Coordinates of C-alpha atoms and ligand atoms in Angstrom, one line a residue:
M1 CA -4.2 60.6 -23.4
T2 CA -7.6 59.0 -23.7
K3 CA -10.6 59.8 -21.6
N4 CA -10.3 56.7 -19.5
E5 CA -6.7 57.2 -18.8
I6 CA -7.4 60.8 -17.7
I7 CA -10.1 59.4 -15.4
D8 CA -7.6 57.0 -13.9
V9 CA -5.1 59.9 -13.2
L10 CA -7.8 62.0 -11.6
E11 CA -8.9 59.2 -9.3
E12 CA -5.3 58.5 -8.4
I13 CA -4.7 62.1 -7.5
G14 CA -7.7 61.9 -5.2
V15 CA -6.2 58.9 -3.5
L16 CA -2.8 60.4 -3.2
L17 CA -4.2 63.6 -1.7
E18 CA -6.2 61.5 0.8
L19 CA -3.0 59.6 1.8
K20 CA -1.4 62.9 2.5
G21 CA -4.4 64.0 4.5
E22 CA -5.3 67.0 2.3
N23 CA -8.4 69.1 2.4
P24 CA -11.5 66.9 1.8
F25 CA -13.0 69.5 -0.6
K26 CA -10.0 69.4 -2.8
I27 CA -10.1 65.6 -2.8
R28 CA -13.8 65.5 -3.7
A29 CA -13.2 67.9 -6.6
Y30 CA -11.0 65.3 -8.3
Q31 CA -13.4 62.5 -7.6
S32 CA -16.4 64.3 -9.0
G33 CA -14.2 65.5 -12.0
A34 CA -13.5 61.9 -12.8
R35 CA -17.2 61.1 -12.6
A36 CA -18.1 64.0 -14.9
L37 CA -15.6 62.8 -17.5
A38 CA -17.0 59.2 -17.2
A39 CA -20.4 60.5 -18.3
I40 CA -19.3 62.0 -21.6
E41 CA -17.9 60.5 -24.8
E42 CA -14.3 60.5 -25.9
A43 CA -15.2 62.6 -28.9
E44 CA -17.1 65.1 -26.7
L45 CA -14.1 65.5 -24.5
A46 CA -11.9 66.3 -27.6
R47 CA -14.5 68.8 -28.8
L48 CA -14.9 70.6 -25.4
I49 CA -11.1 70.9 -25.1
A50 CA -10.8 72.2 -28.7
A51 CA -13.6 74.7 -28.1
E52 CA -12.1 75.7 -24.7
E53 CA -15.5 74.7 -23.1
L54 CA -14.3 72.2 -20.6
G55 CA -15.4 74.6 -17.8
T56 CA -19.0 74.0 -18.7
L57 CA -18.8 70.4 -17.2
K58 CA -20.3 70.0 -13.8
G59 CA -17.7 70.7 -11.0
F60 CA -14.9 71.8 -13.4
G61 CA -13.1 74.7 -12.0
E62 CA -10.1 76.4 -13.5
A63 CA -7.6 74.0 -11.9
L64 CA -9.3 70.9 -13.2
V65 CA -9.7 72.4 -16.7
Q66 CA -6.0 73.2 -16.9
K67 CA -5.0 69.7 -15.6
V68 CA -7.3 67.7 -17.9
T69 CA -6.3 69.8 -20.9
E70 CA -2.6 69.2 -20.1
L71 CA -3.2 65.5 -19.8
H72 CA -5.2 65.3 -23.0
Q73 CA -2.7 67.2 -25.0
T74 CA 0.6 66.0 -23.6
G75 CA -0.1 62.7 -21.9
R76 CA 1.6 64.0 -18.8
L77 CA 0.8 66.2 -15.8
E78 CA 3.6 67.9 -14.0
F79 CA 1.4 68.3 -10.8
F80 CA 0.7 64.5 -10.8
E81 CA 4.3 63.5 -11.2
K82 CA 5.4 65.8 -8.4
L83 CA 2.6 64.6 -6.2
K84 CA 3.5 60.9 -6.8
A85 CA 7.1 61.6 -5.9
T86 CA 6.0 62.8 -2.4
V87 CA 4.1 59.6 -1.5
A88 CA 6.0 56.3 -0.6
P89 CA 5.2 53.6 -3.2
G90 CA 4.6 51.2 -0.4
L91 CA 1.7 53.2 0.8
I92 CA 0.1 53.1 -2.6
E93 CA 0.6 49.4 -2.8
M94 CA -1.1 48.9 0.6
L95 CA -4.4 50.1 -1.1
E96 CA -4.5 46.7 -2.8
I97 CA -5.3 45.0 0.5
P98 CA -9.0 44.7 1.0
G99 CA -10.3 46.8 3.9
L100 CA -7.5 49.3 3.8
G101 CA -8.4 52.7 2.5
P102 CA -6.2 55.9 2.4
K103 CA -7.4 56.9 5.9
K104 CA -6.4 53.7 7.6
I105 CA -3.1 53.6 5.7
K106 CA -2.3 57.2 6.8
I107 CA -2.9 56.2 10.5
L108 CA -0.7 53.1 10.1
N109 CA 2.0 55.2 8.6
E110 CA 1.8 58.0 11.2
R111 CA 1.4 55.9 14.3
L112 CA 3.6 52.9 13.5
G113 CA 5.8 54.2 10.7
I114 CA 4.6 51.5 8.3
A115 CA 5.4 52.3 4.7
S116 CA 5.3 48.9 3.0
I117 CA 3.2 45.7 2.9
A118 CA 6.1 43.7 4.4
A119 CA 6.3 46.1 7.4
L120 CA 2.5 45.9 7.7
A121 CA 2.6 42.1 7.8
E122 CA 5.3 42.2 10.5
A123 CA 3.3 44.7 12.6
C124 CA 0.2 42.5 12.3
G125 CA 2.2 39.5 13.4
A126 CA 3.4 41.4 16.4
G127 CA -0.1 42.4 17.3
S128 CA 0.6 46.2 17.3
V129 CA -2.0 47.0 14.6
A130 CA -4.8 45.6 16.7
E131 CA -3.9 48.1 19.5
L132 CA -4.5 51.2 17.2
D133 CA -7.7 53.1 17.7
G134 CA -10.3 52.0 15.2
F135 CA -8.5 48.8 14.2
G136 CA -8.9 46.0 16.7
A137 CA -8.1 42.3 16.5
R138 CA -10.6 41.5 13.8
T139 CA -9.3 44.2 11.5
Q140 CA -5.8 43.0 12.1
E141 CA -6.8 39.4 11.2
K142 CA -8.5 40.6 8.0
I143 CA -5.5 42.6 7.0
L144 CA -3.2 39.6 7.5
A145 CA -5.5 37.4 5.5
G146 CA -5.6 40.0 2.7
I147 CA -1.8 40.1 2.6
K148 CA -1.6 36.3 2.4
N149 CA -4.2 36.2 -0.4
R150 CA -2.4 38.9 -2.3
E151 CA 0.8 36.8 -2.3
A152 CA -0.9 33.7 -3.4
Y153 CA -3.3 35.1 -5.9
G154 CA -1.7 38.3 -7.1
R155 CA 0.9 36.5 -9.3
R156 CA 0.8 35.8 -13.0
H157 CA 0.6 32.4 -14.5
L158 CA 2.4 30.6 -17.3
W159 CA 0.6 30.7 -20.7
W160 CA 0.8 27.0 -21.0
E161 CA -0.7 26.2 -17.6
A162 CA -3.4 28.9 -18.1
N163 CA -4.2 27.5 -21.5
E164 CA -4.6 24.0 -20.2
I165 CA -7.3 25.3 -17.9
A166 CA -8.9 27.6 -20.4
E167 CA -9.4 25.2 -23.3
P168 CA -11.8 22.8 -21.6
I169 CA -13.8 25.8 -20.2
A170 CA -14.2 27.3 -23.6
K171 CA -15.4 24.0 -24.9
G172 CA -17.7 23.5 -22.0
L173 CA -19.2 27.0 -22.5
R174 CA -19.8 26.2 -26.2
A175 CA -21.7 23.1 -25.4
L176 CA -24.2 24.9 -23.1
R177 CA -27.8 25.4 -24.2
G178 CA -28.4 28.8 -25.7
V179 CA -24.7 29.5 -26.3
S180 CA -23.8 30.1 -30.0
R181 CA -20.2 31.1 -29.6
A182 CA -17.6 31.3 -26.8
E183 CA -13.9 32.0 -26.6
A184 CA -11.1 32.8 -24.2
A185 CA -9.9 36.4 -25.0
G186 CA -7.3 38.5 -23.2
S187 CA -3.6 38.0 -22.9
L188 CA -4.1 34.2 -23.3
R189 CA -5.6 34.7 -26.8
R190 CA -2.7 37.0 -27.6
G191 CA -0.2 34.3 -26.7
M192 CA 1.5 36.4 -24.0
E193 CA 4.2 34.3 -22.2
T194 CA 2.4 34.9 -18.8
V195 CA -1.3 35.6 -18.1
G196 CA -2.8 37.6 -15.3
D197 CA -6.3 36.2 -15.6
L198 CA -8.6 34.4 -18.0
D199 CA -11.3 36.3 -19.9
F200 CA -14.2 34.4 -21.4
I201 CA -16.6 36.0 -23.9
V202 CA -19.9 34.2 -24.6
A203 CA -22.7 34.9 -27.1
G204 CA -25.8 33.4 -25.6
T205 CA -29.4 33.7 -24.6
D206 CA -29.7 31.6 -21.4
V207 CA -27.7 34.1 -19.4
A208 CA -28.6 32.7 -16.0
G209 CA -27.7 29.1 -17.0
V210 CA -24.3 30.2 -18.3
V211 CA -23.5 32.1 -15.1
A212 CA -24.6 29.1 -13.0
W213 CA -22.4 26.7 -15.0
F214 CA -19.4 29.0 -14.8
T215 CA -19.6 29.6 -11.1
S216 CA -20.0 25.9 -10.2
M217 CA -17.2 24.5 -12.5
T218 CA -14.9 22.0 -10.9
G219 CA -11.8 23.6 -9.4
V220 CA -13.5 26.9 -8.5
V221 CA -12.7 27.8 -4.9
E222 CA -14.3 31.2 -4.8
V223 CA -16.9 33.2 -6.7
T224 CA -15.4 36.7 -6.5
A225 CA -18.2 38.5 -8.5
R226 CA -21.6 37.5 -9.8
G227 CA -23.9 39.6 -11.9
E228 CA -26.7 39.1 -14.4
T229 CA -24.4 38.8 -17.5
K230 CA -21.0 38.4 -15.9
A231 CA -19.1 36.6 -13.2
S232 CA -15.6 36.1 -11.8
V233 CA -14.2 33.0 -10.2
R234 CA -10.9 31.9 -8.7
F235 CA -9.3 28.4 -9.0
G236 CA -7.2 26.7 -6.4
S237 CA -4.0 27.6 -8.2
G238 CA -4.9 31.3 -7.7
L239 CA -5.8 31.8 -11.3
Q240 CA -8.9 33.9 -11.8
A241 CA -11.3 33.9 -14.7
D242 CA -13.8 36.6 -15.8
L243 CA -16.9 35.8 -17.8
R244 CA -19.0 38.1 -19.9
I245 CA -22.2 37.1 -21.8
V246 CA -23.4 39.3 -24.6
P247 CA -26.1 39.2 -27.3
E248 CA -25.0 37.5 -30.5
D249 CA -24.7 40.8 -32.5
Q250 CA -22.3 42.3 -29.9
Y251 CA -20.1 39.2 -29.7
I252 CA -17.4 40.2 -32.1
F253 CA -17.0 43.6 -30.6
A254 CA -16.8 42.2 -27.1
L255 CA -14.3 39.5 -28.2
H256 CA -12.1 42.1 -29.9
H257 CA -12.3 44.5 -27.0
F258 CA -11.5 41.9 -24.3
T259 CA -8.7 40.4 -26.4
G260 CA -6.9 43.7 -26.2
S261 CA -4.2 44.6 -25.8
K262 CA -5.0 48.0 -24.3
D263 CA -2.6 49.7 -26.6
H264 CA -4.1 48.0 -29.6
N265 CA -7.6 49.0 -28.5
V266 CA -6.6 52.6 -28.0
Q267 CA -5.2 52.8 -31.5
M268 CA -8.3 51.1 -33.0
R269 CA -10.6 53.5 -31.3
K270 CA -8.6 56.4 -32.5
R271 CA -8.8 55.1 -36.0
A272 CA -12.6 54.7 -35.7
L273 CA -13.0 58.2 -34.4
A274 CA -11.0 59.6 -37.4
R275 CA -13.7 57.9 -39.5
G276 CA -16.6 59.4 -37.5
L277 CA -17.2 56.1 -35.7
S278 CA -17.0 55.1 -32.1
L279 CA -15.6 51.6 -31.3
S280 CA -16.3 49.9 -28.0
E281 CA -17.1 46.5 -26.5
W282 CA -20.7 47.1 -27.5
G283 CA -20.3 47.9 -31.1
L284 CA -19.1 50.2 -33.9
V285 CA -21.5 53.2 -34.1
P286 CA -21.6 56.8 -35.3
A287 CA -19.5 59.0 -33.0
A288 CA -21.8 62.0 -33.3
G289 CA -25.3 62.3 -31.9
E290 CA -27.0 61.8 -28.6
G291 CA -26.3 59.1 -26.0
T292 CA -23.4 57.0 -24.8
A293 CA -21.7 54.4 -27.0
K294 CA -23.7 51.7 -25.1
E295 CA -27.0 53.4 -25.7
K296 CA -26.2 54.0 -29.4
A297 CA -25.1 50.4 -29.8
A298 CA -28.5 49.3 -28.5
L299 CA -30.3 51.2 -31.3
V300 CA -31.2 48.7 -34.0
G301 CA -29.9 49.7 -37.4
N302 CA -27.4 52.2 -36.0
R303 CA -24.6 49.7 -35.7
V304 CA -22.0 48.5 -38.2
A305 CA -22.5 44.7 -38.2
A306 CA -19.6 42.3 -38.0
K307 CA -20.1 38.5 -38.0
D308 CA -16.3 37.9 -37.5
E309 CA -13.2 39.9 -36.7
T310 CA -12.2 40.1 -40.4
E311 CA -15.4 42.2 -40.9
L312 CA -14.6 44.3 -37.9
F313 CA -11.1 45.2 -39.1
G314 CA -12.5 45.5 -42.6
A315 CA -15.0 48.1 -41.4
L316 CA -12.1 50.3 -40.4
G317 CA -10.2 49.7 -43.7
L318 CA -7.8 47.1 -42.2
A319 CA -6.7 43.6 -43.1
Y320 CA -7.4 41.0 -40.4
V321 CA -4.9 41.2 -37.5
T322 CA -4.3 37.9 -35.8
P323 CA -4.5 38.2 -31.9
E324 CA -0.8 37.5 -31.4
L325 CA 0.1 40.8 -33.2
R326 CA -2.4 43.0 -31.2
E327 CA 0.2 44.7 -29.0
G328 CA 0.0 48.2 -30.6
L329 CA 3.5 47.7 -32.1
G330 CA 2.8 48.7 -35.7
E331 CA 0.2 46.0 -36.6
I332 CA -2.5 48.6 -37.5
E333 CA -0.1 50.5 -39.8
A334 CA 0.8 47.2 -41.6
A335 CA -2.8 46.1 -41.8
E336 CA -3.7 49.4 -43.4
I337 CA -1.5 48.7 -46.4
N338 CA -2.1 45.0 -46.3
Q339 CA 1.5 44.3 -45.4
L340 CA 1.1 42.0 -42.5
P341 CA 3.5 39.0 -42.6
R342 CA 2.4 35.5 -43.3
L343 CA 3.2 34.2 -39.8
V344 CA 4.8 30.9 -39.0
E345 CA 2.3 28.1 -37.9
L346 CA 2.8 24.9 -36.0
Q347 CA 2.2 22.9 -39.2
D348 CA 5.2 24.7 -40.8
I349 CA 7.6 23.2 -38.4
R350 CA 9.3 20.0 -39.7
G351 CA 11.4 19.0 -36.7
A352 CA 13.6 20.5 -33.9
F353 CA 17.1 20.3 -32.4
H354 CA 17.3 20.9 -28.7
N355 CA 15.9 17.7 -27.1
H356 CA 17.2 15.5 -24.3
T357 CA 17.1 11.8 -23.6
T358 CA 17.7 9.5 -20.6
A359 CA 21.4 9.7 -21.5
S360 CA 21.5 13.1 -19.7
D361 CA 18.5 14.5 -17.7
G362 CA 15.7 13.5 -20.0
K363 CA 13.0 11.0 -19.0
A364 CA 12.5 9.2 -22.3
T365 CA 14.9 7.1 -24.3
L366 CA 16.3 7.9 -27.7
V367 CA 13.9 5.4 -29.3
E368 CA 10.9 6.7 -27.3
M369 CA 11.7 10.3 -28.4
A370 CA 12.1 9.2 -32.0
A371 CA 8.7 7.3 -31.9
A372 CA 7.0 10.4 -30.4
A373 CA 8.5 12.7 -33.0
Q374 CA 7.3 10.4 -35.8
A375 CA 3.8 10.4 -34.2
L376 CA 3.9 14.2 -34.4
G377 CA 4.7 14.0 -38.1
W378 CA 8.2 15.4 -37.7
E379 CA 10.7 14.8 -40.6
Y380 CA 13.6 15.1 -38.2
L381 CA 14.5 15.1 -34.5
G382 CA 17.7 16.5 -33.1
I383 CA 19.1 15.0 -29.9
A384 CA 21.2 17.4 -27.9
D385 CA 22.0 16.0 -24.5
H386 CA 24.0 17.9 -21.9
S387 CA 27.8 18.0 -22.0
K388 CA 30.2 16.8 -19.4
S389 CA 30.4 20.0 -17.2
S390 CA 26.7 20.0 -16.6
V391 CA 27.2 17.4 -13.9
Q392 CA 23.8 18.3 -12.2
A393 CA 22.1 17.3 -15.5
N394 CA 24.1 14.1 -15.9
G395 CA 26.1 15.6 -18.8
L396 CA 27.8 13.1 -21.2
A397 CA 31.5 12.5 -21.0
P398 CA 33.2 12.2 -24.5
E399 CA 33.0 8.4 -24.6
R400 CA 29.3 8.4 -23.8
L401 CA 28.6 11.0 -26.5
L402 CA 30.6 8.9 -29.0
K403 CA 28.4 5.9 -28.0
Q404 CA 25.3 8.0 -28.4
I405 CA 26.4 9.1 -31.9
A406 CA 26.8 5.5 -32.9
E407 CA 23.4 4.6 -31.5
I408 CA 21.8 7.4 -33.5
R409 CA 23.5 6.4 -36.8
A410 CA 22.4 2.8 -36.2
L411 CA 18.8 3.8 -35.5
N412 CA 18.7 5.8 -38.7
N413 CA 20.2 2.9 -40.7
S414 CA 17.6 0.5 -39.2
K415 CA 14.8 2.5 -40.8
Q416 CA 12.7 1.8 -37.7
F417 CA 11.3 5.3 -37.9
T418 CA 10.6 7.5 -40.9
T419 CA 11.8 10.5 -38.7
H420 CA 15.5 11.1 -39.3
V421 CA 17.5 11.6 -36.1
F422 CA 20.3 14.2 -36.1
A423 CA 23.2 13.7 -33.6
G424 CA 24.0 16.9 -31.6
T425 CA 24.9 18.1 -28.2
E426 CA 23.9 20.9 -25.9
C427 CA 27.4 21.9 -25.2
D428 CA 28.1 24.1 -22.1
I429 CA 29.6 27.4 -22.7
L430 CA 32.3 27.5 -20.0
P431 CA 32.7 30.7 -18.0
D432 CA 35.5 31.9 -20.3
G433 CA 33.4 31.3 -23.4
S434 CA 35.2 28.2 -24.6
L435 CA 33.2 25.0 -25.3
D436 CA 33.0 22.0 -23.1
F437 CA 34.1 19.5 -25.8
D438 CA 37.2 19.3 -28.0
D439 CA 36.9 20.4 -31.6
S440 CA 37.6 16.8 -32.8
L441 CA 34.6 15.5 -30.9
L442 CA 32.3 18.3 -32.0
A443 CA 33.4 17.6 -35.6
Q444 CA 31.7 14.2 -35.4
L445 CA 28.3 15.7 -34.7
D446 CA 25.6 16.9 -37.1
Y447 CA 25.2 20.2 -35.2
V448 CA 26.1 21.9 -31.9
V449 CA 23.8 23.8 -29.6
V450 CA 25.8 26.0 -27.2
S451 CA 24.2 27.2 -23.9
V452 CA 25.1 28.7 -20.5
H453 CA 24.4 26.6 -17.5
S454 CA 26.9 28.1 -14.9
A455 CA 28.4 31.3 -13.6
F456 CA 25.1 33.2 -14.1
S457 CA 26.2 36.1 -12.0
Q458 CA 28.9 37.4 -14.4
S459 CA 28.8 41.1 -15.3
E460 CA 27.0 42.0 -18.5
S461 CA 30.2 42.7 -20.4
V462 CA 31.8 39.4 -19.3
M463 CA 28.7 37.4 -20.1
T464 CA 28.3 39.1 -23.4
A465 CA 32.0 38.5 -24.4
R466 CA 31.5 34.8 -23.2
L467 CA 28.5 34.3 -25.5
V468 CA 30.1 36.1 -28.4
R469 CA 33.2 33.9 -28.1
A470 CA 31.0 30.7 -28.1
I471 CA 29.2 32.0 -31.2
E472 CA 32.4 32.6 -33.0
H473 CA 33.5 28.9 -32.5
P474 CA 33.5 27.4 -36.0
R475 CA 31.5 24.3 -34.8
T476 CA 28.6 26.3 -33.2
T477 CA 25.3 25.9 -35.0
M478 CA 22.9 27.6 -32.6
L479 CA 22.8 29.4 -29.3
G480 CA 20.4 27.9 -26.8
H481 CA 18.2 29.9 -24.4
L482 CA 19.9 33.2 -24.7
T483 CA 19.2 34.8 -21.3
G484 CA 18.7 31.7 -19.0
R485 CA 15.4 33.2 -17.7
L486 CA 12.8 31.0 -16.1
L487 CA 9.5 32.9 -16.3
L488 CA 8.1 33.8 -12.8
R489 CA 11.0 32.0 -11.2
R490 CA 14.4 33.2 -12.2
E491 CA 15.6 36.5 -13.7
A492 CA 17.5 36.5 -17.0
Y493 CA 21.3 37.0 -16.5
A494 CA 22.7 40.3 -17.6
V495 CA 23.6 40.2 -21.3
D496 CA 23.8 42.7 -24.2
H497 CA 21.2 41.2 -26.6
E498 CA 22.1 43.5 -29.4
K499 CA 25.8 42.5 -29.4
V500 CA 24.9 38.8 -29.2
I501 CA 22.5 39.1 -32.1
D502 CA 25.0 40.9 -34.2
A503 CA 27.6 38.3 -33.5
A504 CA 25.2 35.5 -34.5
I505 CA 24.4 37.2 -37.7
A506 CA 28.1 37.8 -38.5
N507 CA 29.0 34.2 -37.9
G508 CA 25.9 32.6 -39.5
V509 CA 24.8 31.1 -36.2
L510 CA 21.2 30.6 -35.3
I511 CA 19.6 31.9 -32.1
E512 CA 17.1 29.5 -30.5
L513 CA 13.6 30.5 -29.6
N514 CA 13.4 28.0 -26.7
A515 CA 9.8 26.8 -26.7
S516 CA 9.7 25.5 -23.1
P517 CA 6.8 27.4 -21.5
W518 CA 9.1 28.4 -18.6
R519 CA 11.7 30.0 -21.0
L520 CA 10.3 31.3 -24.3
D521 CA 13.8 32.7 -24.7
M522 CA 14.9 34.7 -26.8
D523 CA 12.0 37.0 -25.9
W524 CA 9.4 37.7 -28.6
R525 CA 9.9 41.4 -28.3
L526 CA 13.4 41.1 -29.8
W527 CA 12.8 39.0 -32.8
R528 CA 11.2 41.3 -35.3
R529 CA 14.2 43.7 -35.4
A530 CA 16.7 40.8 -35.2
V531 CA 15.4 39.1 -38.3
E532 CA 15.2 42.4 -40.1
K533 CA 18.9 42.6 -39.5
G534 CA 19.5 39.1 -40.9
L535 CA 19.3 36.8 -37.9
R536 CA 17.7 33.3 -38.4
C537 CA 15.7 31.5 -35.8
V538 CA 15.3 27.9 -34.7
I539 CA 12.3 27.0 -32.5
N540 CA 13.3 24.2 -30.1
P541 CA 11.1 22.6 -27.4
D542 CA 14.0 21.7 -25.1
A543 CA 12.0 18.6 -24.5
H544 CA 13.0 16.4 -21.5
D545 CA 10.3 13.9 -22.2
V546 CA 7.8 12.9 -24.9
D547 CA 5.2 15.5 -23.8
G548 CA 7.8 18.1 -23.9
L549 CA 7.9 17.9 -27.7
T550 CA 4.4 19.5 -27.8
H551 CA 5.8 22.6 -26.2
L552 CA 6.8 23.6 -29.7
R553 CA 3.3 25.1 -29.8
A554 CA 4.2 27.7 -27.2
G555 CA 7.4 28.6 -29.2
V556 CA 5.4 29.1 -32.3
S557 CA 3.0 31.4 -30.5
A558 CA 6.0 33.5 -29.3
A559 CA 7.5 33.5 -32.8
R560 CA 4.2 34.8 -34.2
K561 CA 4.3 37.6 -31.6
G562 CA 7.8 38.4 -32.9
W563 CA 6.4 38.7 -36.5
L564 CA 8.3 35.7 -37.7
S565 CA 7.5 34.0 -41.0
P566 CA 8.4 30.5 -42.1
H567 CA 11.5 31.7 -44.0
H568 CA 12.9 33.1 -40.8
V569 CA 12.7 29.8 -39.0
V570 CA 15.1 27.2 -40.2
N571 CA 13.3 24.2 -38.8
C572 CA 10.5 24.9 -41.3
L573 CA 13.0 23.5 -43.9
P574 CA 12.2 20.0 -45.2
L575 CA 14.8 17.3 -44.4
A576 CA 16.9 17.4 -47.5
E577 CA 17.3 21.2 -47.3
M578 CA 18.0 21.0 -43.6
E579 CA 20.8 18.5 -44.3
R580 CA 22.2 20.9 -46.8
F581 CA 21.9 23.8 -44.4
L582 CA 23.9 21.8 -41.8
G583 CA 26.5 21.0 -44.4
L584 CA 25.9 17.2 -44.1
E585 CA 25.8 16.3 -47.8
Ligands
DGT601 P1 -3.6 40.1 -18.2 O1 -4.9 39.5 -17.7 O2 -3.0 41.0 -17.2 O3 -2.6 39.0 -18.6 O4 -3.8 41.0 -19.5 P2 -5.1 41.2 -20.4 O5 -4.7 41.8 -21.6 O6 -5.9 39.9 -20.5 O7 -5.9 42.2 -19.5 P3 -7.3 42.2 -18.8 O8 -7.7 40.8 -18.3 O9 -7.2 43.2 -17.7 O10 -8.3 42.8 -19.8 C1 -8.6 42.1 -21.0 C2 -8.6 43.0 -22.2 O11 -9.7 44.0 -22.0 C3 -7.4 43.9 -22.3 O12 -6.4 43.3 -23.0 C4 -8.0 45.1 -23.1 C5 -9.3 45.2 -22.5 N1 -9.3 46.2 -21.5 C6 -9.5 46.0 -20.1 N2 -9.4 47.2 -19.5 C7 -9.2 48.1 -20.4 C8 -9.0 49.6 -20.3 O13 -9.1 50.2 -19.2 N3 -8.8 50.2 -21.5 C9 -8.8 49.6 -22.7 N4 -8.6 50.3 -23.8 N5 -8.9 48.3 -22.8 C10 -9.1 47.5 -21.6
CA602 CA1 -6.7 38.7 -18.7
CA603 CA1 -9.6 40.2 -16.9
ZN604 ZN1 19.8 24.0 -21.5

């Protein structure tokens, strides 16, 4: 465990003990132990432990020495695990409400039996919190407001929506006087499917001007923190944004640090230490010697310079790692031997297959979709409207599908667009795993997407068998949105991914990476292993209107997080090869 992680554990122990009403001296010992650790360097901690000299730190008695050593060496602490198990998780959660500390929570629990935020909200609503000694009506009001805020602002946000807010801000920052560079870091830059908050890093000289601009941007409803070189704001949607301004020569280190992820950073710092260097948001400096990393970074000439991230990685003997891969999942090992994949890019994609029109639940006509695909430079566009059982989505009955096929053939023949249109369907997988159209109808299509749109609550084994049966159908080309999840809205249905992936490989069926920002399904975490086993991917926007085609970008981002190269993604194939792949020649 790293020093910072150990500090977190010590602080949490202090809080847990307070919630339990333990001896104040004991509580203070953990709090001051955490502070003592914060004042020393990572390398110094390792040295003290190795030399069995941890006891020389201020306030470190035998108990603390033993606990910190255990955490450092094993990453666990038996005492902490046991302690946690004795405190209701709801009590710990209540700490997130402003104005509620361990002491107040303990009173609420003892007097009113409150052990969750929900119960607390109810008690406030009933007025019983105000009647407690030391609380009163104003405190009760504040607690209620805090609970409401937490509900509205504690949630995560879709990458797509966060990115739409972040892009103009980064641009605005770059245009400010005295700003040389600015970028959005954090999970947004890593292309995570959901984002907690935005993190902007700015290299600049007019620090006050940048803070003033940032805190008065349109859409800001609250400035939650304001400092000389940093600020935090909240937008009406609940999304929050952090800003940090650093001198030009620290910019790359700050950008890398705040891009994360935490796991990636931990591994990078470890690698730096092994080379006698200390890596932090302030710079890359010798690990040995006097002073904190920050102080050392401030010494001119002491720091390893990096004008871009390629140089930063290079200074640690690594090839450049693109932000999407920085999840601590083997990217550093691959960068060390220069074996990082050539990841798929938006420009590699030549077309896509899962798209809807006004024939089912889309908002653009066939011609409008084809025109939009051509404007995007696509070589081909697949139309896959819903099948007859998807009544809620205006699914096509067989005769309507036949009519659509004829329209598509006529459109291609007319040569109105350079983009070729493939005729397909998004065919419902019925609850028993059979398909919603007859084989003879399916045989007239260029390809078939099969998807689940009903009976979501089947057990895992029934759902898995259902998907496998659909995959085994000889007319099936690809499986749409594998788990049916809607990010932040609807959980995935229960399914054995591994079995479905194996069935797809065995039957030469593609699995879709649904690029809709609400889906991004199959999840990026599953792709790397799946393609190693032989699965092939198709990235589909699942567009229901012209703008929806641009969602492909979110899918490419997720594909990159899944380590996918162009040869894993069939819609990187040019038209002629795609036709051969679909057996249409
Ligand atoms: P989010 O906002 O929850 O979607 O995720 P991130 O990754 O944007 O996290 P955030 O905003 O808390 O912090 C941005 C980056 O800063 C994070 O990815 C890594 C770095 N960072 C923040 N706190 C820590 C920390 O305690 N330890 C380490 N190693 N890195 C940290
Ligand atoms: Ca963030
Ligand atoms: Ca943040
Ligand atoms: Zn669908």
